[in-house]
Structure formats: C-alpha cells, structure tokens
Amino acid sequence: MSEATAETGAATGGVNILLRLEGLTLFAGMVVLYWAWDGSWWVFALLFLVPDLSFLAYLVDAKFGALVYNAAHSYMAPVALLTLGFGLASPLTLSIALIWLAHIGIDRALGYGLKYAAGFGFTHLGRIGRQNGA
C-alpha cells in the first residue's frame, strides 16, 4: 500500500452515492432559494466559480493547496455567511452565501470532494482525474 493510499480514504458504494445526491440537493435548493430571493443572475454567473480560485494554492504545494481548497469548499464559511446575512438583513451577503453553497453542491454532485494532502486527485469522494483509472 502506497503512502498516499494509506493517508487517504474515500466513501464508496451507497455512501458515495448519498453524498453526491446531497450535493445535488444542496445545489438545487440554493438555486431555488436564489431565484425566490430574486437575486441577480449576472451576479450568480460572475461569482459561481470564484471558490475555484482556491486551486491556485496548489502552486505552493499539495498540502497548502488542500488546506485552502477545503476551506473554500466546506460548508462552514458559507453557512456562517448565510447566518450573518439573515441576521444583518444584507442582500449581498445572502446572495454570496447562496451562490457559494450552490457551487459546493454542484462540485460534490460531480464527485469533486474535499482534498487530501496527497494531491489534488485524492478526495473524500474518491480519486478524480486521469490517475483514477477511469
């Protein structure tokens, strides 16, 4: 067993399917809420891929890249932002949080999970990229 395999794990089978369906549900729910909120679709389009700028951290190294990517793709910050947006009745804050959560949802639905320090292709939802054997 390689060091990377020993330090990474991935959900498989029904659990993997459930996690991906949760991502799809999150994406759909946030898009519907954004629509109900009457948010600007130009803002949605402009901000939807912003969390992916975290990929740039991989230019430093895989460990730092995983840390920054995971910070930008975990639910903690956007849910805190969503809560703050409701508390302050801030339309822009709510819009950003809904868009951010929609991004995370579609990423998870497509199999882009949280990253391990072993490399970008090692995620909690399984290996991605050319090295996954697909």
PDB file of C-alpha atoms in Angstrom:
ATOM      1  CA  MET A   1       0.000   0.000   0.000  1.00  0.00           C
ATOM      2  CA  SER A   2       1.439   3.353  -1.009  1.00  0.00           C
ATOM      3  CA  GLU A   3       1.819   6.204   1.453  1.00  0.00           C
ATOM      4  CA  ALA A   4      -0.832   8.211  -0.420  1.00  0.00           C
ATOM      5  CA  THR A   5      -3.299   5.312  -0.219  1.00  0.00           C
ATOM      6  CA  ALA A   6      -2.611   4.844   3.474  1.00  0.00           C
ATOM      7  CA  GLU A   7      -3.282   8.529   4.179  1.00  0.00           C
ATOM      8  CA  THR A   8      -6.432   8.903   2.102  1.00  0.00           C
ATOM      9  CA  GLY A   9      -9.817   7.306   2.175  1.00  0.00           C
ATOM     10  CA  ALA A  10     -12.955   7.688   0.185  1.00  0.00           C
ATOM     11  CA  ALA A  11     -16.626   6.980   0.585  1.00  0.00           C
ATOM     12  CA  THR A  12     -17.735   4.125  -1.642  1.00  0.00           C
ATOM     13  CA  GLY A  13     -20.903   2.451  -2.801  1.00  0.00           C
ATOM     14  CA  GLY A  14     -24.174   3.706  -1.412  1.00  0.00           C
ATOM     15  CA  VAL A  15     -22.489   6.214   0.895  1.00  0.00           C
ATOM     16  CA  ASN A  16     -20.724   7.852  -2.059  1.00  0.00           C
ATOM     17  CA  ILE A  17     -23.996   7.986  -3.989  1.00  0.00           C
ATOM     18  CA  LEU A  18     -25.769   9.505  -0.973  1.00  0.00           C
ATOM     19  CA  LEU A  19     -23.077  12.181  -0.555  1.00  0.00           C
ATOM     20  CA  ARG A  20     -23.291  13.079  -4.229  1.00  0.00           C
ATOM     21  CA  LEU A  21     -27.094  13.242  -4.080  1.00  0.00           C
ATOM     22  CA  GLU A  22     -26.778  15.515  -1.049  1.00  0.00           C
ATOM     23  CA  GLY A  23     -24.584  17.774  -3.164  1.00  0.00           C
ATOM     24  CA  LEU A  24     -27.158  17.811  -5.947  1.00  0.00           C
ATOM     25  CA  THR A  25     -29.880  18.600  -3.413  1.00  0.00           C
ATOM     26  CA  LEU A  26     -27.812  21.451  -1.975  1.00  0.00           C
ATOM     27  CA  PHE A  27     -27.188  22.868  -5.451  1.00  0.00           C
ATOM     28  CA  ALA A  28     -30.856  22.664  -6.451  1.00  0.00           C
ATOM     29  CA  GLY A  29     -32.012  24.091  -3.122  1.00  0.00           C
ATOM     30  CA  MET A  30     -29.655  27.061  -3.281  1.00  0.00           C
ATOM     31  CA  VAL A  31     -30.609  27.836  -6.887  1.00  0.00           C
ATOM     32  CA  VAL A  32     -34.312  27.747  -5.969  1.00  0.00           C
ATOM     33  CA  LEU A  33     -33.692  29.958  -2.920  1.00  0.00           C
ATOM     34  CA  TYR A  34     -31.639  32.355  -5.043  1.00  0.00           C
ATOM     35  CA  TRP A  35     -34.470  32.500  -7.576  1.00  0.00           C
ATOM     36  CA  ALA A  36     -37.055  33.033  -4.778  1.00  0.00           C
ATOM     37  CA  TRP A  37     -34.763  35.690  -3.293  1.00  0.00           C
ATOM     38  CA  ASP A  38     -34.836  37.340  -6.730  1.00  0.00           C
ATOM     39  CA  GLY A  39     -31.070  37.538  -6.852  1.00  0.00           C
ATOM     40  CA  SER A  40     -29.275  38.878  -9.901  1.00  0.00           C
ATOM     41  CA  TRP A  41     -28.353  36.074 -12.300  1.00  0.00           C
ATOM     42  CA  TRP A  42     -25.463  38.209 -13.549  1.00  0.00           C
ATOM     43  CA  VAL A  43     -24.055  38.202 -10.006  1.00  0.00           C
ATOM     44  CA  PHE A  44     -24.684  34.447  -9.808  1.00  0.00           C
ATOM     45  CA  ALA A  45     -22.785  33.848 -13.051  1.00  0.00           C
ATOM     46  CA  LEU A  46     -19.969  36.178 -12.013  1.00  0.00           C
ATOM     47  CA  LEU A  47     -19.435  34.612  -8.570  1.00  0.00           C
ATOM     48  CA  PHE A  48     -20.301  30.951  -9.170  1.00  0.00           C
ATOM     49  CA  LEU A  49     -16.750  29.819  -9.972  1.00  0.00           C
ATOM     50  CA  VAL A  50     -14.943  32.123  -7.511  1.00  0.00           C
ATOM     51  CA  PRO A  51     -14.350  29.296  -4.968  1.00  0.00           C
ATOM     52  CA  ASP A  52     -12.320  27.515  -7.647  1.00  0.00           C
ATOM     53  CA  LEU A  53      -9.683  30.237  -7.425  1.00  0.00           C
ATOM     54  CA  SER A  54      -8.561  28.230  -4.383  1.00  0.00           C
ATOM     55  CA  PHE A  55      -6.882  25.896  -6.930  1.00  0.00           C
ATOM     56  CA  LEU A  56      -4.134  28.488  -7.152  1.00  0.00           C
ATOM     57  CA  ALA A  57      -2.920  27.441  -3.703  1.00  0.00           C
ATOM     58  CA  TYR A  58      -1.705  24.190  -5.301  1.00  0.00           C
ATOM     59  CA  LEU A  59       1.037  26.279  -6.904  1.00  0.00           C
ATOM     60  CA  VAL A  60       2.647  26.394  -3.441  1.00  0.00           C
ATOM     61  CA  ASP A  61       2.342  22.664  -2.699  1.00  0.00           C
ATOM     62  CA  ALA A  62      -0.271  19.920  -2.311  1.00  0.00           C
ATOM     63  CA  LYS A  63      -0.643  20.286   1.458  1.00  0.00           C
ATOM     64  CA  PHE A  64      -1.279  24.044   1.286  1.00  0.00           C
ATOM     65  CA  GLY A  65      -3.467  23.563  -1.784  1.00  0.00           C
ATOM     66  CA  ALA A  66      -5.660  21.043   0.030  1.00  0.00           C
ATOM     67  CA  LEU A  67      -5.948  23.332   3.067  1.00  0.00           C
ATOM     68  CA  VAL A  68      -7.053  26.345   1.014  1.00  0.00           C
ATOM     69  CA  TYR A  69      -9.291  24.308  -1.320  1.00  0.00           C
ATOM     70  CA  ASN A  70     -11.021  22.640   1.638  1.00  0.00           C
ATOM     71  CA  ALA A  71     -11.529  25.984   3.373  1.00  0.00           C
ATOM     72  CA  ALA A  72     -13.229  27.302   0.230  1.00  0.00           C
ATOM     73  CA  HIS A  73     -15.257  24.117  -0.316  1.00  0.00           C
ATOM     74  CA  SER A  74     -16.510  23.210   3.153  1.00  0.00           C
ATOM     75  CA  TYR A  75     -19.934  24.267   4.388  1.00  0.00           C
ATOM     76  CA  MET A  76     -18.649  26.167   7.435  1.00  0.00           C
ATOM     77  CA  ALA A  77     -17.837  29.601   5.984  1.00  0.00           C
ATOM     78  CA  PRO A  78     -20.818  29.933   3.620  1.00  0.00           C
ATOM     79  CA  VAL A  79     -23.281  28.779   6.296  1.00  0.00           C
ATOM     80  CA  ALA A  80     -21.766  31.309   8.733  1.00  0.00           C
ATOM     81  CA  LEU A  81     -22.094  33.937   5.985  1.00  0.00           C
ATOM     82  CA  LEU A  82     -25.697  32.894   5.338  1.00  0.00           C
ATOM     83  CA  THR A  83     -26.482  33.247   9.037  1.00  0.00           C
ATOM     84  CA  LEU A  84     -24.794  36.654   9.140  1.00  0.00           C
ATOM     85  CA  GLY A  85     -26.708  37.712   6.028  1.00  0.00           C
ATOM     86  CA  PHE A  86     -30.019  36.831   7.633  1.00  0.00           C
ATOM     87  CA  GLY A  87     -29.020  38.456  10.923  1.00  0.00           C
ATOM     88  CA  LEU A  88     -27.976  41.699   9.237  1.00  0.00           C
ATOM     89  CA  ALA A  89     -30.683  41.525   6.554  1.00  0.00           C
ATOM     90  CA  SER A  90     -27.921  42.002   3.983  1.00  0.00           C
ATOM     91  CA  PRO A  91     -28.997  41.075   0.432  1.00  0.00           C
ATOM     92  CA  LEU A  92     -25.435  40.950  -0.922  1.00  0.00           C
ATOM     93  CA  THR A  93     -24.237  38.744   1.944  1.00  0.00           C
ATOM     94  CA  LEU A  94     -27.166  36.366   1.429  1.00  0.00           C
ATOM     95  CA  SER A  95     -26.553  36.254  -2.320  1.00  0.00           C
ATOM     96  CA  ILE A  96     -22.875  35.422  -1.881  1.00  0.00           C
ATOM     97  CA  ALA A  97     -23.673  32.666   0.634  1.00  0.00           C
ATOM     98  CA  LEU A  98     -26.349  31.085  -1.590  1.00  0.00           C
ATOM     99  CA  ILE A  99     -24.057  31.160  -4.639  1.00  0.00           C
ATOM    100  CA  TRP A 100     -21.141  29.729  -2.639  1.00  0.00           C
ATOM    101  CA  LEU A 101     -23.283  26.879  -1.302  1.00  0.00           C
ATOM    102  CA  ALA A 102     -24.641  26.182  -4.801  1.00  0.00           C
ATOM    103  CA  HIS A 103     -21.051  25.918  -6.047  1.00  0.00           C
ATOM    104  CA  ILE A 104     -20.113  23.464  -3.305  1.00  0.00           C
ATOM    105  CA  GLY A 105     -23.250  21.449  -4.011  1.00  0.00           C
ATOM    106  CA  ILE A 106     -22.584  21.010  -7.720  1.00  0.00           C
ATOM    107  CA  ASP A 107     -18.939  20.182  -7.047  1.00  0.00           C
ATOM    108  CA  ARG A 108     -19.960  17.415  -4.634  1.00  0.00           C
ATOM    109  CA  ALA A 109     -22.632  16.140  -7.030  1.00  0.00           C
ATOM    110  CA  LEU A 110     -19.960  15.862  -9.742  1.00  0.00           C
ATOM    111  CA  GLY A 111     -17.599  13.995  -7.406  1.00  0.00           C
ATOM    112  CA  TYR A 112     -15.202  16.800  -6.507  1.00  0.00           C
ATOM    113  CA  GLY A 113     -14.801  16.145  -2.819  1.00  0.00           C
ATOM    114  CA  LEU A 114     -12.659  17.648  -0.117  1.00  0.00           C
ATOM    115  CA  LYS A 115      -8.970  17.122  -0.826  1.00  0.00           C
ATOM    116  CA  TYR A 116      -6.257  15.185   0.943  1.00  0.00           C
ATOM    117  CA  ALA A 117      -2.704  16.495   1.149  1.00  0.00           C
ATOM    118  CA  ALA A 118      -1.570  13.545  -1.019  1.00  0.00           C
ATOM    119  CA  GLY A 119      -2.596  15.535  -4.095  1.00  0.00           C
ATOM    120  CA  PHE A 120      -5.478  17.227  -5.865  1.00  0.00           C
ATOM    121  CA  GLY A 121      -6.838  13.939  -7.191  1.00  0.00           C
ATOM    122  CA  PHE A 122      -7.332  12.417  -3.735  1.00  0.00           C
ATOM    123  CA  THR A 123     -10.779  13.341  -2.368  1.00  0.00           C
ATOM    124  CA  HIS A 124     -13.216  12.091   0.235  1.00  0.00           C
ATOM    125  CA  LEU A 125     -15.479  11.054  -2.658  1.00  0.00           C
ATOM    126  CA  GLY A 126     -12.764   9.054  -4.407  1.00  0.00           C
ATOM    127  CA  ARG A 127      -9.947   9.673  -6.862  1.00  0.00           C
ATOM    128  CA  ILE A 128     -10.516  12.162  -9.659  1.00  0.00           C
ATOM    129  CA  GLY A 129      -8.628  12.922 -12.830  1.00  0.00           C
ATOM    130  CA  ARG A 130      -6.599  10.718 -15.143  1.00  0.00           C
ATOM    131  CA  GLN A 131      -4.972   8.811 -12.283  1.00  0.00           C
ATOM    132  CA  ASN A 132      -8.305   7.357 -11.105  1.00  0.00           C
ATOM    133  CA  GLY A 133      -8.103   4.529 -13.597  1.00  0.00           C
ATOM    134  CA  ALA A 134     -11.244   5.619 -15.450  1.00  0.00           C
TER     135      ALA A 134
END
